[in-house]
XYZ file of C-alpha atoms in Angstrom:
459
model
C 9.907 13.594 -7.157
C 9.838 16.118 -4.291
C 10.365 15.422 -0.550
C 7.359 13.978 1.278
C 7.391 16.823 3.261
C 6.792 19.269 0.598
C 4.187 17.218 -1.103
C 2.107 16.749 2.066
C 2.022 20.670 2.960
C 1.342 21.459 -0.693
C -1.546 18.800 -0.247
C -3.018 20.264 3.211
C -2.603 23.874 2.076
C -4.329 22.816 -1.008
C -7.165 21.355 0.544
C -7.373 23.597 3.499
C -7.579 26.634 1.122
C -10.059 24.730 -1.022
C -12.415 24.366 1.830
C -11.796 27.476 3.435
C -12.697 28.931 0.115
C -16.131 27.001 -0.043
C -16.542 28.399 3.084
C -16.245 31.507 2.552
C -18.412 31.384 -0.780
C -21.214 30.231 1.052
C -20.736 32.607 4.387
C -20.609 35.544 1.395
C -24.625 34.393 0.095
C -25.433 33.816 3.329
C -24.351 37.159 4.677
C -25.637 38.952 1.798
C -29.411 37.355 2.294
C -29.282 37.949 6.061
C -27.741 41.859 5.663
C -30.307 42.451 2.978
C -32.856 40.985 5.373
C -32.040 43.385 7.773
C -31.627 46.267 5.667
C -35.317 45.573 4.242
C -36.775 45.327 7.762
C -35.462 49.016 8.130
C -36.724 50.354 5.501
C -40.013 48.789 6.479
C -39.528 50.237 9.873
C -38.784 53.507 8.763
C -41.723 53.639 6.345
C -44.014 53.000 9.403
C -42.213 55.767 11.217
C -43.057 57.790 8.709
C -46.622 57.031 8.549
C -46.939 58.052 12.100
C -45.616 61.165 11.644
C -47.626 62.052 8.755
C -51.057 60.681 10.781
C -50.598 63.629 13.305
C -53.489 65.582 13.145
C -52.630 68.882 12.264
C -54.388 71.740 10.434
C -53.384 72.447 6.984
C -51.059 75.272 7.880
C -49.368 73.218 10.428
C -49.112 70.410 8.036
C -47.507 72.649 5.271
C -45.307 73.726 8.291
C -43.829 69.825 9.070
C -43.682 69.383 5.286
C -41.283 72.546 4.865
C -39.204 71.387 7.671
C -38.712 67.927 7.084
C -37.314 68.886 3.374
C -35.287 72.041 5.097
C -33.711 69.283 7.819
C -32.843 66.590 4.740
C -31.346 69.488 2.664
C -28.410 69.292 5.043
C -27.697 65.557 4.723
C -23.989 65.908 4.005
C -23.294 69.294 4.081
C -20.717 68.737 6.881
C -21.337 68.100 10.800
C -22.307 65.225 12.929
C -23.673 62.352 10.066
C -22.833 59.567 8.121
C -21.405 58.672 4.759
C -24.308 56.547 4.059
C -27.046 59.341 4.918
C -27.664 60.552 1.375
C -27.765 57.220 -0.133
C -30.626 56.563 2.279
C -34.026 58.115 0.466
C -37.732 58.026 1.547
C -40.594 60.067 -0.771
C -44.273 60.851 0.180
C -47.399 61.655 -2.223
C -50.665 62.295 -1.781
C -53.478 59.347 -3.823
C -53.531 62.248 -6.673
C -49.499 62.034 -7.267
C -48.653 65.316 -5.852
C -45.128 65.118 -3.907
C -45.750 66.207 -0.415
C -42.073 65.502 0.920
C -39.279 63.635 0.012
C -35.535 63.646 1.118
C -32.983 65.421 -0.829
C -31.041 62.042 -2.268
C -34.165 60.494 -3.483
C -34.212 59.547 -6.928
C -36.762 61.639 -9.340
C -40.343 59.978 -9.902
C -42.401 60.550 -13.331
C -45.011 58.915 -11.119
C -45.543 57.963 -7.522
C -44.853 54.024 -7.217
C -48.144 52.094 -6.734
C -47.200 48.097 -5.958
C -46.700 47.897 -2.457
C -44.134 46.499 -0.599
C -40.827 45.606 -1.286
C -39.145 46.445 -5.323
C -36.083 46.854 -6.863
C -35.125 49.574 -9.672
C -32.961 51.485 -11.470
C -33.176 55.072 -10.977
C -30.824 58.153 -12.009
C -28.337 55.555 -13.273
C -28.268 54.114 -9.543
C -30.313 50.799 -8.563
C -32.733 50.766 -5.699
C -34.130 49.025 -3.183
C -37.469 50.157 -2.130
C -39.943 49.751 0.107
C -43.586 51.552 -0.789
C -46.263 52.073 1.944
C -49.806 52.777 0.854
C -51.603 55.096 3.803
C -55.523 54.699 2.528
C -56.427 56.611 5.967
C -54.527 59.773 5.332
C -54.554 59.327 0.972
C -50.659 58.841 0.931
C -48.247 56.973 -0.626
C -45.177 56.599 1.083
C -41.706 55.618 -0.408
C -38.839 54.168 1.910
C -35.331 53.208 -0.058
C -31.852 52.591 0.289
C -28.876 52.349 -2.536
C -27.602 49.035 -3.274
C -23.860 49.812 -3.542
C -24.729 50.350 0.399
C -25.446 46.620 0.858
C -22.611 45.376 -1.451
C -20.204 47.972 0.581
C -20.872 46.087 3.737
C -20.923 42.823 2.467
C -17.585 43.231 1.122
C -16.474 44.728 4.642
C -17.470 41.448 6.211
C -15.693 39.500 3.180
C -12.474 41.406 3.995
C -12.539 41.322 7.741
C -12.879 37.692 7.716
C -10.365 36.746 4.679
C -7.296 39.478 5.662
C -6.857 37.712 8.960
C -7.224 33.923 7.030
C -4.677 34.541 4.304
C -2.196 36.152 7.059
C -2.908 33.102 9.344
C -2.466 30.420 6.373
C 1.451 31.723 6.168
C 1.528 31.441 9.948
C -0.245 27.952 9.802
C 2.146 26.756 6.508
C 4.742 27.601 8.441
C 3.313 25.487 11.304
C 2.388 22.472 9.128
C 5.617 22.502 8.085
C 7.354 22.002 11.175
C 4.595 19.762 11.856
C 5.274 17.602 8.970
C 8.940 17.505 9.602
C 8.101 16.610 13.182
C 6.158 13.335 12.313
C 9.124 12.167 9.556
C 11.575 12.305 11.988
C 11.593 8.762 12.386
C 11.677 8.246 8.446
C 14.662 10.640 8.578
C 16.283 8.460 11.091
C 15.700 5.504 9.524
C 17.176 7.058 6.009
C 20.148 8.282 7.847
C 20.632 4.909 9.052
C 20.506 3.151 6.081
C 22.631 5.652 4.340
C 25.355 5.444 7.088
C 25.758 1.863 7.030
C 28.780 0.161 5.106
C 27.848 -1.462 1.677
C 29.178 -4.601 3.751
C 27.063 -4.971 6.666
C 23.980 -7.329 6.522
C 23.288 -6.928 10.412
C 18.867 -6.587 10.976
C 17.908 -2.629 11.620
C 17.377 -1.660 15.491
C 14.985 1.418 15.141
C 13.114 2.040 18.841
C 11.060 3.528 19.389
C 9.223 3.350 15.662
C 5.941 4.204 14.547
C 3.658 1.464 13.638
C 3.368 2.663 10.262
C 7.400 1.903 9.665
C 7.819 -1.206 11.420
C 6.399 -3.336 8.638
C 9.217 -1.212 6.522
C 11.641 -1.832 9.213
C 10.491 -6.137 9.141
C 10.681 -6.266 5.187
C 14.175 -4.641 5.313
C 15.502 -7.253 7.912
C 13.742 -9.803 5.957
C 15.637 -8.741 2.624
C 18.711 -8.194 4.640
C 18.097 -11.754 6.134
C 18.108 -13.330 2.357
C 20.954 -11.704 1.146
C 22.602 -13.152 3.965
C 21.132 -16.667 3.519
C 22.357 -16.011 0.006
C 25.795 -15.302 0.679
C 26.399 -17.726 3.002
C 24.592 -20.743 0.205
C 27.171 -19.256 -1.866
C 29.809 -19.509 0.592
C 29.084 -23.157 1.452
C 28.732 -24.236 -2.014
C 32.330 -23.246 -3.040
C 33.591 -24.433 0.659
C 31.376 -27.721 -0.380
C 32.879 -27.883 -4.077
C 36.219 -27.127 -2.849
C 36.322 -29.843 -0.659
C 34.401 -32.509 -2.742
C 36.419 -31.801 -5.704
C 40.051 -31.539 -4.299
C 40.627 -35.292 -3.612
C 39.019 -36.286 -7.035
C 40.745 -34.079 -9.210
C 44.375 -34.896 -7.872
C 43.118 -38.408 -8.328
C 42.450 -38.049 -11.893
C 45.574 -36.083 -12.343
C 47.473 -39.194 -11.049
C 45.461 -41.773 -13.431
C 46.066 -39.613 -16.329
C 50.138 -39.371 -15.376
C 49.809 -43.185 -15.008
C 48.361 -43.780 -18.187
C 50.961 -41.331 -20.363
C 53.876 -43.318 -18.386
C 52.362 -46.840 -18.854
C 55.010 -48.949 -20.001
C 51.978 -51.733 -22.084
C 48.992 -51.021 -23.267
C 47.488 -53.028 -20.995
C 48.763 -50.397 -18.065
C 47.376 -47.862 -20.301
C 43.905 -49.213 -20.589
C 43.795 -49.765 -16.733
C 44.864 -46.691 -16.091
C 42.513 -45.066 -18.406
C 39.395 -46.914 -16.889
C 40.031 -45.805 -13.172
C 40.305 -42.199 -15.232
C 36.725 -42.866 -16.816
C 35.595 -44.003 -13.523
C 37.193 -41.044 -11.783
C 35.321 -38.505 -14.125
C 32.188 -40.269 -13.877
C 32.091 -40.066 -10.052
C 33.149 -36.107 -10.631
C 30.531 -35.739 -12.609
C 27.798 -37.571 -10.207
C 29.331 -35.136 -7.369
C 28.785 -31.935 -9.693
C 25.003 -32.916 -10.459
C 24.778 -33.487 -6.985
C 26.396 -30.591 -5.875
C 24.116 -28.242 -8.469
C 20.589 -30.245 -7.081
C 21.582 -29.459 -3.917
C 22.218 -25.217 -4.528
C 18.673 -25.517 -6.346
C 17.289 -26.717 -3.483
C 18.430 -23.969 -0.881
C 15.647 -21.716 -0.855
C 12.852 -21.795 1.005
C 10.162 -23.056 -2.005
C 7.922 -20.307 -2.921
C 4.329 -21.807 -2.133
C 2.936 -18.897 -4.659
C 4.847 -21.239 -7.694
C 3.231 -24.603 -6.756
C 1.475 -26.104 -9.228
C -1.985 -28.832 -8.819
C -0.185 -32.018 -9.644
C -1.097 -35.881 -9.415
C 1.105 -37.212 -6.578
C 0.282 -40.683 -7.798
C 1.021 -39.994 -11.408
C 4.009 -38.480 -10.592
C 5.626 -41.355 -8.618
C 4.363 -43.603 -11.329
C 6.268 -42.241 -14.199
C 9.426 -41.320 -12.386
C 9.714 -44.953 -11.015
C 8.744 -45.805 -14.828
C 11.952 -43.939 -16.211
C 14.488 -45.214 -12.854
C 13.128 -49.085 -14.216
C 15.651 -49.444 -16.887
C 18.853 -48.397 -15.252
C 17.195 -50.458 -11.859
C 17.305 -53.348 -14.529
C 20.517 -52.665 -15.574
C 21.587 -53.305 -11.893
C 20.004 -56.426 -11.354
C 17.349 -54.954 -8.864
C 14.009 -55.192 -9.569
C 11.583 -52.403 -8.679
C 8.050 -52.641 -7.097
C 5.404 -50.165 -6.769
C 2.009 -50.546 -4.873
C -0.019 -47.520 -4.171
C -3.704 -47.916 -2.229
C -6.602 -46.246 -3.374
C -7.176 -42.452 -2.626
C -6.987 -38.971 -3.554
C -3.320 -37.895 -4.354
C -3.848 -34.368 -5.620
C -2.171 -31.443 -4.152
C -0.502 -28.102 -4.760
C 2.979 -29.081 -4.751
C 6.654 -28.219 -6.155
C 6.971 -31.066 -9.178
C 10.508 -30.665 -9.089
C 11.456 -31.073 -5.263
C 8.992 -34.179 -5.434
C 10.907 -35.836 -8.454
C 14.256 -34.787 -6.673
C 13.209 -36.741 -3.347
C 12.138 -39.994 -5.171
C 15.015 -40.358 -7.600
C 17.520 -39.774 -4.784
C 15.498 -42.483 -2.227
C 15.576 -44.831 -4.900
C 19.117 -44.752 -6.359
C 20.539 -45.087 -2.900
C 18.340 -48.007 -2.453
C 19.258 -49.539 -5.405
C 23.247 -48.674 -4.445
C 22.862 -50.098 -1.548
C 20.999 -53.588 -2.683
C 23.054 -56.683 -3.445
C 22.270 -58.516 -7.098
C 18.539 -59.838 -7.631
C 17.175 -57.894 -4.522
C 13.637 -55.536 -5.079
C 13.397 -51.755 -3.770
C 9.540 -51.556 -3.542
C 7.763 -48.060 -3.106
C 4.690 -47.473 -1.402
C 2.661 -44.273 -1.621
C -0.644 -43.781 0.317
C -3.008 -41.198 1.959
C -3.148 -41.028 5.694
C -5.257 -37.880 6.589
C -4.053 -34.875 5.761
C -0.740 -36.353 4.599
C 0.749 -38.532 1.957
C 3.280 -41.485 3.376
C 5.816 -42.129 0.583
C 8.225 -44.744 1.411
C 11.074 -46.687 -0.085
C 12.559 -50.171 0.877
C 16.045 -51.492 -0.097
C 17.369 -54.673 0.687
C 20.986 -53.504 1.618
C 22.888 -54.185 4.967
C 20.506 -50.525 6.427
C 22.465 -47.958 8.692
C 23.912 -48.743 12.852
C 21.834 -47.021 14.952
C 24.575 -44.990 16.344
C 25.052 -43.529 13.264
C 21.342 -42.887 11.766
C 21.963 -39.224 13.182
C 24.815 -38.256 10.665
C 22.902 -40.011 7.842
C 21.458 -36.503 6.248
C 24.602 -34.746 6.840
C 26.574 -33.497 3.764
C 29.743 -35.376 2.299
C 28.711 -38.409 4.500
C 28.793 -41.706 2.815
C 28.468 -45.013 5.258
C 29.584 -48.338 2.918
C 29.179 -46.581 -0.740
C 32.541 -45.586 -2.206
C 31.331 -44.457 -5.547
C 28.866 -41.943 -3.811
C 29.721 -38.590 -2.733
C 27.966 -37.982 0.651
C 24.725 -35.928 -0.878
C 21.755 -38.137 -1.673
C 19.839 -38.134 1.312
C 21.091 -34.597 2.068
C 19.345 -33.454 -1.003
C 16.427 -35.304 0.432
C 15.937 -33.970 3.466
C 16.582 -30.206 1.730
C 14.099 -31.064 -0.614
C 11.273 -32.386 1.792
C 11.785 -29.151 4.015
C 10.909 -27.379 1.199
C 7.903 -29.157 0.624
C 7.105 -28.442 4.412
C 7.257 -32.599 5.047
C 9.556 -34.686 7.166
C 11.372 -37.606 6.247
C 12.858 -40.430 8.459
C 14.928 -43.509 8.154
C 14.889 -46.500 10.026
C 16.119 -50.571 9.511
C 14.030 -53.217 8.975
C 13.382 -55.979 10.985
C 13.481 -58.628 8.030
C 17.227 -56.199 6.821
C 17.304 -53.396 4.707
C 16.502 -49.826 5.176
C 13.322 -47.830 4.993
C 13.001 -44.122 4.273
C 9.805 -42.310 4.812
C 8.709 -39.110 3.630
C 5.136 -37.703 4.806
C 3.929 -34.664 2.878
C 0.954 -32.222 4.195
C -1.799 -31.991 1.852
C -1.974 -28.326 0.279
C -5.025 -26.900 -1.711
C -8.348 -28.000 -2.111
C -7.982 -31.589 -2.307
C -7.015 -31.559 1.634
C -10.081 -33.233 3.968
């Protein structure tokens, strides 16, 4: 594909020459209607000259006289001297009512028979068309004949045709040339901004600084800093995920390296089991700290609203706390579930929703002693939904509630790794909700998420 530049003057050349051409078609019928308007109001002027000339009362002698020199006088139409090019293709012819010639100028065309429609004709005479104009005289018994060659018309229609396209074709090179510089005038900004983005290192993520821009490049200029502002986001998820994995991992691994060096030393079997189990438990809490770890990369994005799906808030809670039941069983902790009547439908991200509840939950249920409940509420307040979920456990000091959604931070769990409620709080963000934690009076602690209603299901 060309240069914008050269597309755009091909386009306005293009389009200029079209119309100018239009243009010029219709000044070229219009001229030749009004020139042959003119031209037949002459010959009807000259045909009325005529007639008063040949109404002069004169004797017959005297008559014969004007007769012999008006065809002496036209004999010399261009035979040199002060004239015109055009005289001898200018004719005029005059009978008497019985057809007999009485004068006629030396370029007329030969008649069989004088014309008798009056007014204006056209012909073909000698090989040469006419236009004529024919005067009947009742009052003096003549007939008189006024005419004019065509190719006289046409010559000075296509005078006026060149006059006014020669100077138009020689400006359009002039005005090309203009356009062009024109053109490459209003890009200069586009150039800049091309030269900028070419000259920057493959490295550099900093936002474009254009001023002053045109308004039709700053949305370019915004979309670029957006993009640049992603990759950026996106480097620097990718950075704290292997800072995050690094760190997570380090202690773990040279943990399991020491339980498996116990066991292959162990001097019984029964040093060799123990060994081994720490090593189970060791990979098992690796293993919680990768899932964790992966969840929370997931959940770095902003969500893209365009992806959410209508779902049934109330279903969803429903089955997910119907699938956490067994392993809640498992640890002794029985699960509870009241939702109050409403509408829970929304346009929402399944996943992220699924992620929040299964992370509330199994840190309530970590944090519950033996035969305790984690119940779960969900209900409509306005505009919102108010999830929340209750453990029994010993809840969170004040002075520390802050650091409770920070990464790696675990307050009384030793088997956890620090991202539960991290992965919450990413999660509702990307839902556009809030979630908060406080104790409860009777002990325990409470989390509780509020989600905006999105779609047509909001009041």
């Amino acid at each position: 594909m060309g240069s914008l530049r050269s597309r755009t003057l091909w386009r306005v050349m293009l389009l200029l020459l079209a119309g100018t051409g239009l243009l010029a078609l219709y000044n070229y019928h219009d001229s030749s209607h009004e020139i042959a308007e003119v031209y037949d109001a002459h010959l009807a002027q000259n045909a009325r000259l005529l007639q008063g000339v040949m109404s002069l009362p004169l004797a017959g002698a005297e008559r014969q006289t004007l007769y012999q020199a008006f065809n002496e006088a036209l004999s010399q139409s261009g035979a040199g001297g002060p004239g015109h090019p055009y005289e001898n293709k200018l004719a005029f012819a005059v009978w008497s009512e019985d057809g007999q010639l009485r004068v006629r100028s030396a370029s007329a065309p030969g008649f069989d028979t004088p014309p008798k429609a009056p007014g204006f004709s056209t012909e073909t005479r000698d090989g040469r068309q006419w236009r004529g104009f024919v005067l009947p005289v009742p009052a003096q018994k003549l007939v008189i004949w006024v005419g004019e060659r065509y190719d006289v018309r046409d010559d000075l229609v296509g005078r006026i045709v060149r006059h006014t396209l020669m100077p138009f074709l020689a400006g359009s090179l002039a005005l090309a040339l203009l356009v062009w510089l024109a053109i490459g005038r209003g890009l200069e900004p586009l150039q800049n901004m091309a030269r900028v983005i070419r000259g920057r290192h493959a490295d550099s993520l900093e936002p474009l600084q254009l001023v002053p821009l045109p308004r039709e490049l700053e949305p370019m200029q915004a979309a670029l800093n957006r993009l640049l502002s992603q990759v950026e986001s996106l480097l620097q998820r990718e950075h704290r995920f292997i800072a995050d994995a690094a760190h997570e991992m380090r202690t773990p691994l040279a943990v399991l390296r020491l339980h498996a060096q116990n066991a292959a030393q162990a001097d019984n079997e029964q040093e060799r089991d123990k060994a081994l189990d720490f090593l189970i438990d060791g990979v098992d809490r690796l293993s919680r700290v990768v899932n964790q770890l992966l969840t929370l990369a997931r959940l770095e994005p902003a969500s893209n609203r365009s992806r959410w799906k209508a779902l049934d808030v109330q279903a969803l809670v429903t089955d997910s706390l119907a699938e956490l039941t067994p392993w809640m069983l498992r640890q002794q902790v029985e699960p509870d579930l009241e939702i109050a009547s409403g509408d829970y439908r929304t346009l929402s991200d399944r996943g992220a929703l699924e992620v929040v509840l299964q992370n509330l939950v199994s840190n309530a249920v970590n944090f519950s002693p033996a035969g305790a409940t984690v119940r779960v509420t969900l209900e409509r307040q306005g505009g919102d939904l108010l999830l929340t979920v209750q453990d029994s456990g010993p809840g969170i000091e004040e002075t520390r509630m802050d650091r409770a959604f920070e990464r790696f931070y675990s307050d009384g769990n030793p088997n956890g790794a620090g991202l539960g409620l991290s992965i919450v709080s990413r999660a509702v963000q990307r839902l556009g909700g809030d979630v908060r934690l406080g104790n409860r009076p009777e002990g325990g602690l409470e989390a509780r998420v509020r989600l905006p209603v999105q779609g047509q299901s909001s009041p």
